Amino acid sequence: RDDVESRGLGDVYKRQGILSVIYVILVIVPSVAVAVRRLHDVGKSGWMLLAGLVPIIGSLYLLYLFCLDSNDAGDEYDSSAPYFPYDD
């Protein structure tokens, strides 16, 4: 332990840990938002994302839900026509 601290590697490990936490937060938050949005598009609650906590079966079920076509319930918030802001 003393040789690690004498070489200054302790600070490197601390910085790497902080950067890892920042990276995980920056990746997890949008990933969860996209997953919840996709579940809403197929007419399921965002809480269904917790099904992924069930080993193997939960992940397979979420994969199945993510692959489903959107239903009309998603049209309540989105228009089905593409949006082109510069078309006349």
JSON list of N, CA and C in Angstrom, two decimals:
[
{"chain": "A", "resi": 1, "resn": "ARG", "atom": "N", "xyz": [0.84, -1.20, 0.00]},
{"chain": "A", "resi": 1, "resn": "ARG", "atom": "CA", "xyz": [0.00, 0.00, 0.00]},
{"chain": "A", "resi": 1, "resn": "ARG", "atom": "C", "xyz": [0.87, 1.25, 0.00]},
{"chain": "A", "resi": 2, "resn": "ASP", "atom": "N", "xyz": [1.95, 1.21, 0.72]},
{"chain": "A", "resi": 2, "resn": "ASP", "atom": "CA", "xyz": [2.81, 2.39, 0.79]},
{"chain": "A", "resi": 2, "resn": "ASP", "atom": "C", "xyz": [3.43, 2.73, -0.56]},
{"chain": "A", "resi": 3, "resn": "ASP", "atom": "N", "xyz": [3.79, 1.68, -1.36]},
{"chain": "A", "resi": 3, "resn": "ASP", "atom": "CA", "xyz": [4.42, 1.98, -2.64]},
{"chain": "A", "resi": 3, "resn": "ASP", "atom": "C", "xyz": [3.43, 2.57, -3.64]},
{"chain": "A", "resi": 4, "resn": "VAL", "atom": "N", "xyz": [2.15, 2.21, -3.50]},
{"chain": "A", "resi": 4, "resn": "VAL", "atom": "CA", "xyz": [1.13, 2.79, -4.38]},
{"chain": "A", "resi": 4, "resn": "VAL", "atom": "C", "xyz": [0.98, 4.28, -4.08]},
{"chain": "A", "resi": 5, "resn": "GLU", "atom": "N", "xyz": [0.92, 4.61, -2.82]},
{"chain": "A", "resi": 5, "resn": "GLU", "atom": "CA", "xyz": [0.76, 6.01, -2.46]},
{"chain": "A", "resi": 5, "resn": "GLU", "atom": "C", "xyz": [2.02, 6.82, -2.75]},
{"chain": "A", "resi": 6, "resn": "SER", "atom": "N", "xyz": [3.18, 6.18, -2.64]},
{"chain": "A", "resi": 6, "resn": "SER", "atom": "CA", "xyz": [4.41, 6.92, -2.91]},
{"chain": "A", "resi": 6, "resn": "SER", "atom": "C", "xyz": [4.56, 7.23, -4.41]},
{"chain": "A", "resi": 7, "resn": "ARG", "atom": "N", "xyz": [3.96, 6.41, -5.26]},
{"chain": "A", "resi": 7, "resn": "ARG", "atom": "CA", "xyz": [4.01, 6.68, -6.70]},
{"chain": "A", "resi": 7, "resn": "ARG", "atom": "C", "xyz": [2.89, 7.60, -7.16]},
{"chain": "A", "resi": 8, "resn": "GLY", "atom": "N", "xyz": [1.99, 7.94, -6.27]},
{"chain": "A", "resi": 8, "resn": "GLY", "atom": "CA", "xyz": [0.91, 8.84, -6.63]},
{"chain": "A", "resi": 8, "resn": "GLY", "atom": "C", "xyz": [-0.25, 8.17, -7.36]},
{"chain": "A", "resi": 9, "resn": "LEU", "atom": "N", "xyz": [-0.28, 6.85, -7.36]},
{"chain": "A", "resi": 9, "resn": "LEU", "atom": "CA", "xyz": [-1.35, 6.15, -8.06]},
{"chain": "A", "resi": 9, "resn": "LEU", "atom": "C", "xyz": [-2.68, 6.23, -7.32]},
{"chain": "A", "resi": 10, "resn": "GLY", "atom": "N", "xyz": [-2.64, 6.51, -6.04]},
{"chain": "A", "resi": 10, "resn": "GLY", "atom": "CA", "xyz": [-3.88, 6.64, -5.27]},
{"chain": "A", "resi": 10, "resn": "GLY", "atom": "C", "xyz": [-4.76, 7.74, -5.84]},
{"chain": "A", "resi": 11, "resn": "ASP", "atom": "N", "xyz": [-4.15, 8.86, -6.23]},
{"chain": "A", "resi": 11, "resn": "ASP", "atom": "CA", "xyz": [-4.91, 9.96, -6.81]},
{"chain": "A", "resi": 11, "resn": "ASP", "atom": "C", "xyz": [-5.49, 9.57, -8.17]},
{"chain": "A", "resi": 12, "resn": "VAL", "atom": "N", "xyz": [-4.73, 8.78, -8.93]},
{"chain": "A", "resi": 12, "resn": "VAL", "atom": "CA", "xyz": [-5.22, 8.34, -10.24]},
{"chain": "A", "resi": 12, "resn": "VAL", "atom": "C", "xyz": [-6.44, 7.46, -10.06]},
{"chain": "A", "resi": 13, "resn": "TYR", "atom": "N", "xyz": [-6.40, 6.55, -9.11]},
{"chain": "A", "resi": 13, "resn": "TYR", "atom": "CA", "xyz": [-7.54, 5.67, -8.87]},
{"chain": "A", "resi": 13, "resn": "TYR", "atom": "C", "xyz": [-8.76, 6.46, -8.40]},
{"chain": "A", "resi": 14, "resn": "LYS", "atom": "N", "xyz": [-8.55, 7.48, -7.59]},
{"chain": "A", "resi": 14, "resn": "LYS", "atom": "CA", "xyz": [-9.67, 8.31, -7.12]},
{"chain": "A", "resi": 14, "resn": "LYS", "atom": "C", "xyz": [-10.29, 9.06, -8.29]},
{"chain": "A", "resi": 15, "resn": "ARG", "atom": "N", "xyz": [-9.45, 9.63, -9.16]},
{"chain": "A", "resi": 15, "resn": "ARG", "atom": "CA", "xyz": [-9.99, 10.36, -10.31]},
{"chain": "A", "resi": 15, "resn": "ARG", "atom": "C", "xyz": [-10.71, 9.43, -11.26]},
{"chain": "A", "resi": 16, "resn": "GLN", "atom": "N", "xyz": [-10.17, 8.24, -11.45]},
{"chain": "A", "resi": 16, "resn": "GLN", "atom": "CA", "xyz": [-10.81, 7.28, -12.33]},
{"chain": "A", "resi": 16, "resn": "GLN", "atom": "C", "xyz": [-12.17, 6.87, -11.78]},
{"chain": "A", "resi": 17, "resn": "GLY", "atom": "N", "xyz": [-12.27, 6.73, -10.47]},
{"chain": "A", "resi": 17, "resn": "GLY", "atom": "CA", "xyz": [-13.54, 6.39, -9.84]},
{"chain": "A", "resi": 17, "resn": "GLY", "atom": "C", "xyz": [-14.57, 7.49, -10.02]},
{"chain": "A", "resi": 18, "resn": "ILE", "atom": "N", "xyz": [-14.15, 8.73, -9.86]},
{"chain": "A", "resi": 18, "resn": "ILE", "atom": "CA", "xyz": [-15.06, 9.87, -10.02]},
{"chain": "A", "resi": 18, "resn": "ILE", "atom": "C", "xyz": [-15.52, 9.98, -11.46]},
{"chain": "A", "resi": 19, "resn": "LEU", "atom": "N", "xyz": [-14.60, 9.81, -12.41]},
{"chain": "A", "resi": 19, "resn": "LEU", "atom": "CA", "xyz": [-14.97, 9.87, -13.82]},
{"chain": "A", "resi": 19, "resn": "LEU", "atom": "C", "xyz": [-15.91, 8.74, -14.20]},
{"chain": "A", "resi": 20, "resn": "SER", "atom": "N", "xyz": [-15.71, 7.57, -13.62]},
{"chain": "A", "resi": 20, "resn": "SER", "atom": "CA", "xyz": [-16.59, 6.44, -13.89]},
{"chain": "A", "resi": 20, "resn": "SER", "atom": "C", "xyz": [-18.01, 6.72, -13.40]},
{"chain": "A", "resi": 21, "resn": "VAL", "atom": "N", "xyz": [-18.13, 7.30, -12.23]},
{"chain": "A", "resi": 21, "resn": "VAL", "atom": "CA", "xyz": [-19.45, 7.63, -11.68]},
{"chain": "A", "resi": 21, "resn": "VAL", "atom": "C", "xyz": [-20.13, 8.67, -12.56]},
{"chain": "A", "resi": 22, "resn": "ILE", "atom": "N", "xyz": [-19.41, 9.69, -12.98]},
{"chain": "A", "resi": 22, "resn": "ILE", "atom": "CA", "xyz": [-19.98, 10.72, -13.85]},
{"chain": "A", "resi": 22, "resn": "ILE", "atom": "C", "xyz": [-20.43, 10.11, -15.17]},
{"chain": "A", "resi": 23, "resn": "TYR", "atom": "N", "xyz": [-19.60, 9.24, -15.75]},
{"chain": "A", "resi": 23, "resn": "TYR", "atom": "CA", "xyz": [-19.95, 8.59, -17.01]},
{"chain": "A", "resi": 23, "resn": "TYR", "atom": "C", "xyz": [-21.21, 7.74, -16.87]},
{"chain": "A", "resi": 24, "resn": "VAL", "atom": "N", "xyz": [-21.29, 6.96, -15.80]},
{"chain": "A", "resi": 24, "resn": "VAL", "atom": "CA", "xyz": [-22.45, 6.11, -15.59]},
{"chain": "A", "resi": 24, "resn": "VAL", "atom": "C", "xyz": [-23.71, 6.95, -15.45]},
{"chain": "A", "resi": 25, "resn": "ILE", "atom": "N", "xyz": [-23.65, 8.04, -14.72]},
{"chain": "A", "resi": 25, "resn": "ILE", "atom": "CA", "xyz": [-24.82, 8.90, -14.56]},
{"chain": "A", "resi": 25, "resn": "ILE", "atom": "C", "xyz": [-25.23, 9.50, -15.91]},
{"chain": "A", "resi": 26, "resn": "LEU", "atom": "N", "xyz": [-24.24, 9.94, -16.69]},
{"chain": "A", "resi": 26, "resn": "LEU", "atom": "CA", "xyz": [-24.55, 10.56, -17.98]},
{"chain": "A", "resi": 26, "resn": "LEU", "atom": "C", "xyz": [-25.10, 9.55, -18.99]},
{"chain": "A", "resi": 27, "resn": "VAL", "atom": "N", "xyz": [-24.82, 8.28, -18.81]},
{"chain": "A", "resi": 27, "resn": "VAL", "atom": "CA", "xyz": [-25.32, 7.26, -19.74]},
{"chain": "A", "resi": 27, "resn": "VAL", "atom": "C", "xyz": [-26.62, 6.64, -19.25]},
{"chain": "A", "resi": 28, "resn": "ILE", "atom": "N", "xyz": [-26.74, 6.40, -17.96]},
{"chain": "A", "resi": 28, "resn": "ILE", "atom": "CA", "xyz": [-27.91, 5.72, -17.40]},
{"chain": "A", "resi": 28, "resn": "ILE", "atom": "C", "xyz": [-29.17, 6.58, -17.51]},
{"chain": "A", "resi": 29, "resn": "VAL", "atom": "N", "xyz": [-29.08, 7.84, -17.21]},
{"chain": "A", "resi": 29, "resn": "VAL", "atom": "CA", "xyz": [-30.28, 8.69, -17.19]},
{"chain": "A", "resi": 29, "resn": "VAL", "atom": "C", "xyz": [-30.96, 8.74, -18.57]},
{"chain": "A", "resi": 30, "resn": "PRO", "atom": "N", "xyz": [-30.24, 9.02, -19.67]},
{"chain": "A", "resi": 30, "resn": "PRO", "atom": "CA", "xyz": [-30.91, 9.01, -20.97]},
{"chain": "A", "resi": 30, "resn": "PRO", "atom": "C", "xyz": [-31.37, 7.61, -21.39]},
{"chain": "A", "resi": 31, "resn": "SER", "atom": "N", "xyz": [-30.63, 6.58, -20.99]},
{"chain": "A", "resi": 31, "resn": "SER", "atom": "CA", "xyz": [-31.03, 5.21, -21.34]},
{"chain": "A", "resi": 31, "resn": "SER", "atom": "C", "xyz": [-32.35, 4.84, -20.69]},
{"chain": "A", "resi": 32, "resn": "VAL", "atom": "N", "xyz": [-32.51, 5.20, -19.44]},
{"chain": "A", "resi": 32, "resn": "VAL", "atom": "CA", "xyz": [-33.77, 4.93, -18.74]},
{"chain": "A", "resi": 32, "resn": "VAL", "atom": "C", "xyz": [-34.90, 5.73, -19.38]},
{"chain": "A", "resi": 33, "resn": "ALA", "atom": "N", "xyz": [-34.62, 6.97, -19.74]},
{"chain": "A", "resi": 33, "resn": "ALA", "atom": "CA", "xyz": [-35.66, 7.81, -20.37]},
{"chain": "A", "resi": 33, "resn": "ALA", "atom": "C", "xyz": [-36.11, 7.22, -21.69]},
{"chain": "A", "resi": 34, "resn": "VAL", "atom": "N", "xyz": [-35.17, 6.73, -22.49]},
{"chain": "A", "resi": 34, "resn": "VAL", "atom": "CA", "xyz": [-35.53, 6.14, -23.78]},
{"chain": "A", "resi": 34, "resn": "VAL", "atom": "C", "xyz": [-36.32, 4.85, -23.57]},
{"chain": "A", "resi": 35, "resn": "ALA", "atom": "N", "xyz": [-35.92, 4.04, -22.59]},
{"chain": "A", "resi": 35, "resn": "ALA", "atom": "CA", "xyz": [-36.61, 2.78, -22.33]},
{"chain": "A", "resi": 35, "resn": "ALA", "atom": "C", "xyz": [-38.05, 3.04, -21.86]},
{"chain": "A", "resi": 36, "resn": "VAL", "atom": "N", "xyz": [-38.22, 4.02, -20.97]},
{"chain": "A", "resi": 36, "resn": "VAL", "atom": "CA", "xyz": [-39.57, 4.36, -20.49]},
{"chain": "A", "resi": 36, "resn": "VAL", "atom": "C", "xyz": [-40.41, 4.90, -21.64]},
{"chain": "A", "resi": 37, "resn": "ARG", "atom": "N", "xyz": [-39.82, 5.72, -22.48]},
{"chain": "A", "resi": 37, "resn": "ARG", "atom": "CA", "xyz": [-40.55, 6.25, -23.64]},
{"chain": "A", "resi": 37, "resn": "ARG", "atom": "C", "xyz": [-41.01, 5.13, -24.55]},
{"chain": "A", "resi": 38, "resn": "ARG", "atom": "N", "xyz": [-40.13, 4.14, -24.78]},
{"chain": "A", "resi": 38, "resn": "ARG", "atom": "CA", "xyz": [-40.48, 3.02, -25.64]},
{"chain": "A", "resi": 38, "resn": "ARG", "atom": "C", "xyz": [-41.59, 2.17, -25.03]},
{"chain": "A", "resi": 39, "resn": "LEU", "atom": "N", "xyz": [-41.53, 1.98, -23.72]},
{"chain": "A", "resi": 39, "resn": "LEU", "atom": "CA", "xyz": [-42.60, 1.23, -23.05]},
{"chain": "A", "resi": 39, "resn": "LEU", "atom": "C", "xyz": [-43.93, 1.97, -23.15]},
{"chain": "A", "resi": 40, "resn": "HIS", "atom": "N", "xyz": [-43.90, 3.29, -23.04]},
{"chain": "A", "resi": 40, "resn": "HIS", "atom": "CA", "xyz": [-45.13, 4.07, -23.22]},
{"chain": "A", "resi": 40, "resn": "HIS", "atom": "C", "xyz": [-45.66, 3.93, -24.64]},
{"chain": "A", "resi": 41, "resn": "ASP", "atom": "N", "xyz": [-44.75, 3.84, -25.62]},
{"chain": "A", "resi": 41, "resn": "ASP", "atom": "CA", "xyz": [-45.18, 3.70, -27.01]},
{"chain": "A", "resi": 41, "resn": "ASP", "atom": "C", "xyz": [-45.93, 2.40, -27.28]},
{"chain": "A", "resi": 42, "resn": "VAL", "atom": "N", "xyz": [-45.62, 1.36, -26.52]},
{"chain": "A", "resi": 42, "resn": "VAL", "atom": "CA", "xyz": [-46.32, 0.09, -26.71]},
{"chain": "A", "resi": 42, "resn": "VAL", "atom": "C", "xyz": [-47.47, -0.06, -25.73]},
{"chain": "A", "resi": 43, "resn": "GLY", "atom": "N", "xyz": [-47.76, 1.00, -24.96]},
{"chain": "A", "resi": 43, "resn": "GLY", "atom": "CA", "xyz": [-48.92, 1.00, -24.08]},
{"chain": "A", "resi": 43, "resn": "GLY", "atom": "C", "xyz": [-48.66, 0.40, -22.71]},
{"chain": "A", "resi": 44, "resn": "LYS", "atom": "N", "xyz": [-47.42, 0.31, -22.30]},
{"chain": "A", "resi": 44, "resn": "LYS", "atom": "CA", "xyz": [-47.08, -0.22, -20.97]},
{"chain": "A", "resi": 44, "resn": "LYS", "atom": "C", "xyz": [-46.61, 0.91, -20.07]},
{"chain": "A", "resi": 45, "resn": "SER", "atom": "N", "xyz": [-46.66, 0.67, -18.78]},
{"chain": "A", "resi": 45, "resn": "SER", "atom": "CA", "xyz": [-46.18, 1.64, -17.81]},
{"chain": "A", "resi": 45, "resn": "SER", "atom": "C", "xyz": [-44.65, 1.64, -17.79]},
{"chain": "A", "resi": 46, "resn": "GLY", "atom": "N", "xyz": [-44.09, 2.78, -17.46]},
{"chain": "A", "resi": 46, "resn": "GLY", "atom": "CA", "xyz": [-42.64, 2.86, -17.33]},
{"chain": "A", "resi": 46, "resn": "GLY", "atom": "C", "xyz": [-42.10, 1.99, -16.22]},
{"chain": "A", "resi": 47, "resn": "TRP", "atom": "N", "xyz": [-42.96, 1.68, -15.25]},
{"chain": "A", "resi": 47, "resn": "TRP", "atom": "CA", "xyz": [-42.54, 0.81, -14.16]},
{"chain": "A", "resi": 47, "resn": "TRP", "atom": "C", "xyz": [-42.24, -0.60, -14.63]},
{"chain": "A", "resi": 48, "resn": "MET", "atom": "N", "xyz": [-42.69, -0.96, -15.84]},
{"chain": "A", "resi": 48, "resn": "MET", "atom": "CA", "xyz": [-42.38, -2.29, -16.39]},
{"chain": "A", "resi": 48, "resn": "MET", "atom": "C", "xyz": [-40.88, -2.46, -16.61]},
{"chain": "A", "resi": 49, "resn": "LEU", "atom": "N", "xyz": [-40.15, -1.37, -16.59]},
{"chain": "A", "resi": 49, "resn": "LEU", "atom": "CA", "xyz": [-38.69, -1.44, -16.72]},
{"chain": "A", "resi": 49, "resn": "LEU", "atom": "C", "xyz": [-38.08, -2.23, -15.56]},
{"chain": "A", "resi": 50, "resn": "LEU", "atom": "N", "xyz": [-38.77, -2.25, -14.44]},
{"chain": "A", "resi": 50, "resn": "LEU", "atom": "CA", "xyz": [-38.29, -3.02, -13.29]},
{"chain": "A", "resi": 50, "resn": "LEU", "atom": "C", "xyz": [-38.35, -4.52, -13.54]},
{"chain": "A", "resi": 51, "resn": "ALA", "atom": "N", "xyz": [-39.06, -4.95, -14.56]},
{"chain": "A", "resi": 51, "resn": "ALA", "atom": "CA", "xyz": [-39.08, -6.37, -14.92]},
{"chain": "A", "resi": 51, "resn": "ALA", "atom": "C", "xyz": [-37.68, -6.85, -15.29]},
{"chain": "A", "resi": 52, "resn": "GLY", "atom": "N", "xyz": [-36.84, -5.95, -15.71]},
{"chain": "A", "resi": 52, "resn": "GLY", "atom": "CA", "xyz": [-35.47, -6.30, -16.04]},
{"chain": "A", "resi": 52, "resn": "GLY", "atom": "C", "xyz": [-34.66, -6.78, -14.85]},
{"chain": "A", "resi": 53, "resn": "LEU", "atom": "N", "xyz": [-35.16, -6.58, -13.65]},
{"chain": "A", "resi": 53, "resn": "LEU", "atom": "CA", "xyz": [-34.48, -7.05, -12.45]},
{"chain": "A", "resi": 53, "resn": "LEU", "atom": "C", "xyz": [-34.65, -8.56, -12.26]},
{"chain": "A", "resi": 54, "resn": "VAL", "atom": "N", "xyz": [-35.65, -9.15, -12.92]},
{"chain": "A", "resi": 54, "resn": "VAL", "atom": "CA", "xyz": [-35.83, -10.60, -12.86]},
{"chain": "A", "resi": 54, "resn": "VAL", "atom": "C", "xyz": [-34.80, -11.23, -13.78]},
{"chain": "A", "resi": 55, "resn": "PRO", "atom": "N", "xyz": [-33.96, -12.10, -13.27]},
{"chain": "A", "resi": 55, "resn": "PRO", "atom": "CA", "xyz": [-32.89, -12.66, -14.11]},
{"chain": "A", "resi": 55, "resn": "PRO", "atom": "C", "xyz": [-33.43, -13.37, -15.35]},
{"chain": "A", "resi": 56, "resn": "ILE", "atom": "N", "xyz": [-32.80, -13.17, -16.45]},
{"chain": "A", "resi": 56, "resn": "ILE", "atom": "CA", "xyz": [-33.02, -13.76, -17.77]},
{"chain": "A", "resi": 56, "resn": "ILE", "atom": "C", "xyz": [-34.42, -13.48, -18.31]},
{"chain": "A", "resi": 57, "resn": "ILE", "atom": "N", "xyz": [-35.46, -13.95, -17.62]},
{"chain": "A", "resi": 57, "resn": "ILE", "atom": "CA", "xyz": [-36.83, -13.83, -18.13]},
{"chain": "A", "resi": 57, "resn": "ILE", "atom": "C", "xyz": [-37.24, -12.35, -18.23]},
{"chain": "A", "resi": 58, "resn": "GLY", "atom": "N", "xyz": [-36.88, -11.55, -17.25]},
{"chain": "A", "resi": 58, "resn": "GLY", "atom": "CA", "xyz": [-37.22, -10.13, -17.27]},
{"chain": "A", "resi": 58, "resn": "GLY", "atom": "C", "xyz": [-36.57, -9.41, -18.43]},
{"chain": "A", "resi": 59, "resn": "SER", "atom": "N", "xyz": [-35.30, -9.71, -18.68]},
{"chain": "A", "resi": 59, "resn": "SER", "atom": "CA", "xyz": [-34.60, -9.08, -19.80]},
{"chain": "A", "resi": 59, "resn": "SER", "atom": "C", "xyz": [-35.19, -9.50, -21.13]},
{"chain": "A", "resi": 60, "resn": "LEU", "atom": "N", "xyz": [-35.54, -10.78, -21.24]},
{"chain": "A", "resi": 60, "resn": "LEU", "atom": "CA", "xyz": [-36.15, -11.27, -22.49]},
{"chain": "A", "resi": 60, "resn": "LEU", "atom": "C", "xyz": [-37.52, -10.63, -22.70]},
{"chain": "A", "resi": 61, "resn": "TYR", "atom": "N", "xyz": [-38.29, -10.47, -21.63]},
{"chain": "A", "resi": 61, "resn": "TYR", "atom": "CA", "xyz": [-39.60, -9.83, -21.75]},
{"chain": "A", "resi": 61, "resn": "TYR", "atom": "C", "xyz": [-39.46, -8.37, -22.17]},
{"chain": "A", "resi": 62, "resn": "LEU", "atom": "N", "xyz": [-38.49, -7.66, -21.60]},
{"chain": "A", "resi": 62, "resn": "LEU", "atom": "CA", "xyz": [-38.28, -6.28, -22.02]},
{"chain": "A", "resi": 62, "resn": "LEU", "atom": "C", "xyz": [-37.83, -6.20, -23.47]},
{"chain": "A", "resi": 63, "resn": "LEU", "atom": "N", "xyz": [-36.98, -7.10, -23.89]},
{"chain": "A", "resi": 63, "resn": "LEU", "atom": "CA", "xyz": [-36.56, -7.13, -25.29]},
{"chain": "A", "resi": 63, "resn": "LEU", "atom": "C", "xyz": [-37.76, -7.35, -26.20]},
{"chain": "A", "resi": 64, "resn": "TYR", "atom": "N", "xyz": [-38.66, -8.24, -25.79]},
{"chain": "A", "resi": 64, "resn": "TYR", "atom": "CA", "xyz": [-39.89, -8.47, -26.55]},
{"chain": "A", "resi": 64, "resn": "TYR", "atom": "C", "xyz": [-40.73, -7.19, -26.63]},
{"chain": "A", "resi": 65, "resn": "LEU", "atom": "N", "xyz": [-40.89, -6.50, -25.50]},
{"chain": "A", "resi": 65, "resn": "LEU", "atom": "CA", "xyz": [-41.68, -5.27, -25.49]},
{"chain": "A", "resi": 65, "resn": "LEU", "atom": "C", "xyz": [-41.04, -4.19, -26.35]},
{"chain": "A", "resi": 66, "resn": "PHE", "atom": "N", "xyz": [-39.71, -4.09, -26.30]},
{"chain": "A", "resi": 66, "resn": "PHE", "atom": "CA", "xyz": [-39.03, -3.07, -27.08]},
{"chain": "A", "resi": 66, "resn": "PHE", "atom": "C", "xyz": [-39.14, -3.33, -28.58]},
{"chain": "A", "resi": 67, "resn": "CYS", "atom": "N", "xyz": [-39.35, -4.58, -28.97]},
{"chain": "A", "resi": 67, "resn": "CYS", "atom": "CA", "xyz": [-39.44, -4.93, -30.39]},
{"chain": "A", "resi": 67, "resn": "CYS", "atom": "C", "xyz": [-40.86, -4.83, -30.94]},
{"chain": "A", "resi": 68, "resn": "LEU", "atom": "N", "xyz": [-41.85, -4.63, -30.08]},
{"chain": "A", "resi": 68, "resn": "LEU", "atom": "CA", "xyz": [-43.23, -4.51, -30.54]},
{"chain": "A", "resi": 68, "resn": "LEU", "atom": "C", "xyz": [-43.44, -3.22, -31.32]},
{"chain": "A", "resi": 69, "resn": "ASP", "atom": "N", "xyz": [-44.41, -3.24, -32.23]},
{"chain": "A", "resi": 69, "resn": "ASP", "atom": "CA", "xyz": [-44.80, -2.02, -32.93]},
{"chain": "A", "resi": 69, "resn": "ASP", "atom": "C", "xyz": [-45.52, -1.09, -31.95]},
{"chain": "A", "resi": 70, "resn": "SER", "atom": "N", "xyz": [-45.42, 0.19, -32.19]},
{"chain": "A", "resi": 70, "resn": "SER", "atom": "CA", "xyz": [-46.14, 1.16, -31.36]},
{"chain": "A", "resi": 70, "resn": "SER", "atom": "C", "xyz": [-47.63, 1.02, -31.61]},
{"chain": "A", "resi": 71, "resn": "ASN", "atom": "N", "xyz": [-48.40, 1.26, -30.57]},
{"chain": "A", "resi": 71, "resn": "ASN", "atom": "CA", "xyz": [-49.85, 1.22, -30.74]},
{"chain": "A", "resi": 71, "resn": "ASN", "atom": "C", "xyz": [-50.40, 2.64, -30.77]},
{"chain": "A", "resi": 72, "resn": "ASP", "atom": "N", "xyz": [-51.69, 2.75, -30.94]},
{"chain": "A", "resi": 72, "resn": "ASP", "atom": "CA", "xyz": [-52.31, 4.07, -31.07]},
{"chain": "A", "resi": 72, "resn": "ASP", "atom": "C", "xyz": [-52.25, 4.89, -29.79]},
{"chain": "A", "resi": 73, "resn": "ALA", "atom": "N", "xyz": [-52.02, 4.27, -28.65]},
{"chain": "A", "resi": 73, "resn": "ALA", "atom": "CA", "xyz": [-51.94, 5.01, -27.40]},
{"chain": "A", "resi": 73, "resn": "ALA", "atom": "C", "xyz": [-50.76, 5.98, -27.43]},
{"chain": "A", "resi": 74, "resn": "GLY", "atom": "N", "xyz": [-49.70, 5.64, -28.14]},
{"chain": "A", "resi": 74, "resn": "GLY", "atom": "CA", "xyz": [-48.56, 6.53, -28.25]},
{"chain": "A", "resi": 74, "resn": "GLY", "atom": "C", "xyz": [-48.85, 7.76, -29.08]},
{"chain": "A", "resi": 75, "resn": "ASP", "atom": "N", "xyz": [-49.87, 7.68, -29.95]},
{"chain": "A", "resi": 75, "resn": "ASP", "atom": "CA", "xyz": [-50.23, 8.82, -30.78]},
{"chain": "A", "resi": 75, "resn": "ASP", "atom": "C", "xyz": [-50.88, 9.95, -29.99]},
{"chain": "A", "resi": 76, "resn": "GLU", "atom": "N", "xyz": [-51.24, 9.67, -28.76]},
{"chain": "A", "resi": 76, "resn": "GLU", "atom": "CA", "xyz": [-51.81, 10.72, -27.92]},
{"chain": "A", "resi": 76, "resn": "GLU", "atom": "C", "xyz": [-50.79, 11.84, -27.71]},
{"chain": "A", "resi": 77, "resn": "TYR", "atom": "N", "xyz": [-49.52, 11.50, -27.67]},
{"chain": "A", "resi": 77, "resn": "TYR", "atom": "CA", "xyz": [-48.47, 12.48, -27.43]},
{"chain": "A", "resi": 77, "resn": "TYR", "atom": "C", "xyz": [-47.68, 12.83, -28.68]},
{"chain": "A", "resi": 78, "resn": "ASP", "atom": "N", "xyz": [-47.72, 11.97, -29.69]},
{"chain": "A", "resi": 78, "resn": "ASP", "atom": "CA", "xyz": [-46.94, 12.18, -30.90]},
{"chain": "A", "resi": 78, "resn": "ASP", "atom": "C", "xyz": [-47.85, 12.21, -32.11]},
{"chain": "A", "resi": 79, "resn": "SER", "atom": "N", "xyz": [-47.49, 13.00, -33.09]},
{"chain": "A", "resi": 79, "resn": "SER", "atom": "CA", "xyz": [-48.23, 12.94, -34.34]},
{"chain": "A", "resi": 79, "resn": "SER", "atom": "C", "xyz": [-47.59, 11.86, -35.20]},
{"chain": "A", "resi": 80, "resn": "SER", "atom": "N", "xyz": [-48.38, 11.18, -35.99]},
{"chain": "A", "resi": 80, "resn": "SER", "atom": "CA", "xyz": [-47.84, 10.11, -36.82]},
{"chain": "A", "resi": 80, "resn": "SER", "atom": "C", "xyz": [-47.16, 10.67, -38.08]},
{"chain": "A", "resi": 81, "resn": "ALA", "atom": "N", "xyz": [-47.49, 11.91, -38.44]},
{"chain": "A", "resi": 81, "resn": "ALA", "atom": "CA", "xyz": [-46.87, 12.51, -39.62]},
{"chain": "A", "resi": 81, "resn": "ALA", "atom": "C", "xyz": [-45.48, 13.03, -39.25]},
{"chain": "A", "resi": 82, "resn": "PRO", "atom": "N", "xyz": [-44.51, 12.85, -40.13]},
{"chain": "A", "resi": 82, "resn": "PRO", "atom": "CA", "xyz": [-43.18, 13.38, -39.83]},
{"chain": "A", "resi": 82, "resn": "PRO", "atom": "C", "xyz": [-43.20, 14.91, -39.79]},
{"chain": "A", "resi": 83, "resn": "TYR", "atom": "N", "xyz": [-42.36, 15.46, -39.00]},
{"chain": "A", "resi": 83, "resn": "TYR", "atom": "CA", "xyz": [-42.30, 16.90, -38.81]},
{"chain": "A", "resi": 83, "resn": "TYR", "atom": "C", "xyz": [-41.10, 17.45, -39.60]},
{"chain": "A", "resi": 84, "resn": "PHE", "atom": "N", "xyz": [-41.38, 18.31, -40.56]},
{"chain": "A", "resi": 84, "resn": "PHE", "atom": "CA", "xyz": [-40.33, 18.96, -41.33]},
{"chain": "A", "resi": 84, "resn": "PHE", "atom": "C", "xyz": [-40.51, 20.47, -41.17]},
{"chain": "A", "resi": 85, "resn": "PRO", "atom": "N", "xyz": [-39.73, 21.09, -40.32]},
{"chain": "A", "resi": 85, "resn": "PRO", "atom": "CA", "xyz": [-39.97, 22.50, -39.99]},
{"chain": "A", "resi": 85, "resn": "PRO", "atom": "C", "xyz": [-39.74, 23.46, -41.15]},
{"chain": "A", "resi": 86, "resn": "TYR", "atom": "N", "xyz": [-38.99, 23.09, -42.18]},
{"chain": "A", "resi": 86, "resn": "TYR", "atom": "CA", "xyz": [-38.67, 24.02, -43.24]},
{"chain": "A", "resi": 86, "resn": "TYR", "atom": "C", "xyz": [-39.43, 23.77, -44.52]},
{"chain": "A", "resi": 87, "resn": "ASP", "atom": "N", "xyz": [-40.42, 22.85, -44.48]},
{"chain": "A", "resi": 87, "resn": "ASP", "atom": "CA", "xyz": [-41.25, 22.62, -45.66]},
{"chain": "A", "resi": 87, "resn": "ASP", "atom": "C", "xyz": [-42.32, 23.70, -45.76]},
{"chain": "A", "resi": 88, "resn": "ASP", "atom": "N", "xyz": [-42.60, 24.10, -46.97]},
{"chain": "A", "resi": 88, "resn": "ASP", "atom": "CA", "xyz": [-43.67, 25.09, -47.19]},
{"chain": "A", "resi": 88, "resn": "ASP", "atom": "C", "xyz": [-44.91, 24.44, -47.71]}
]
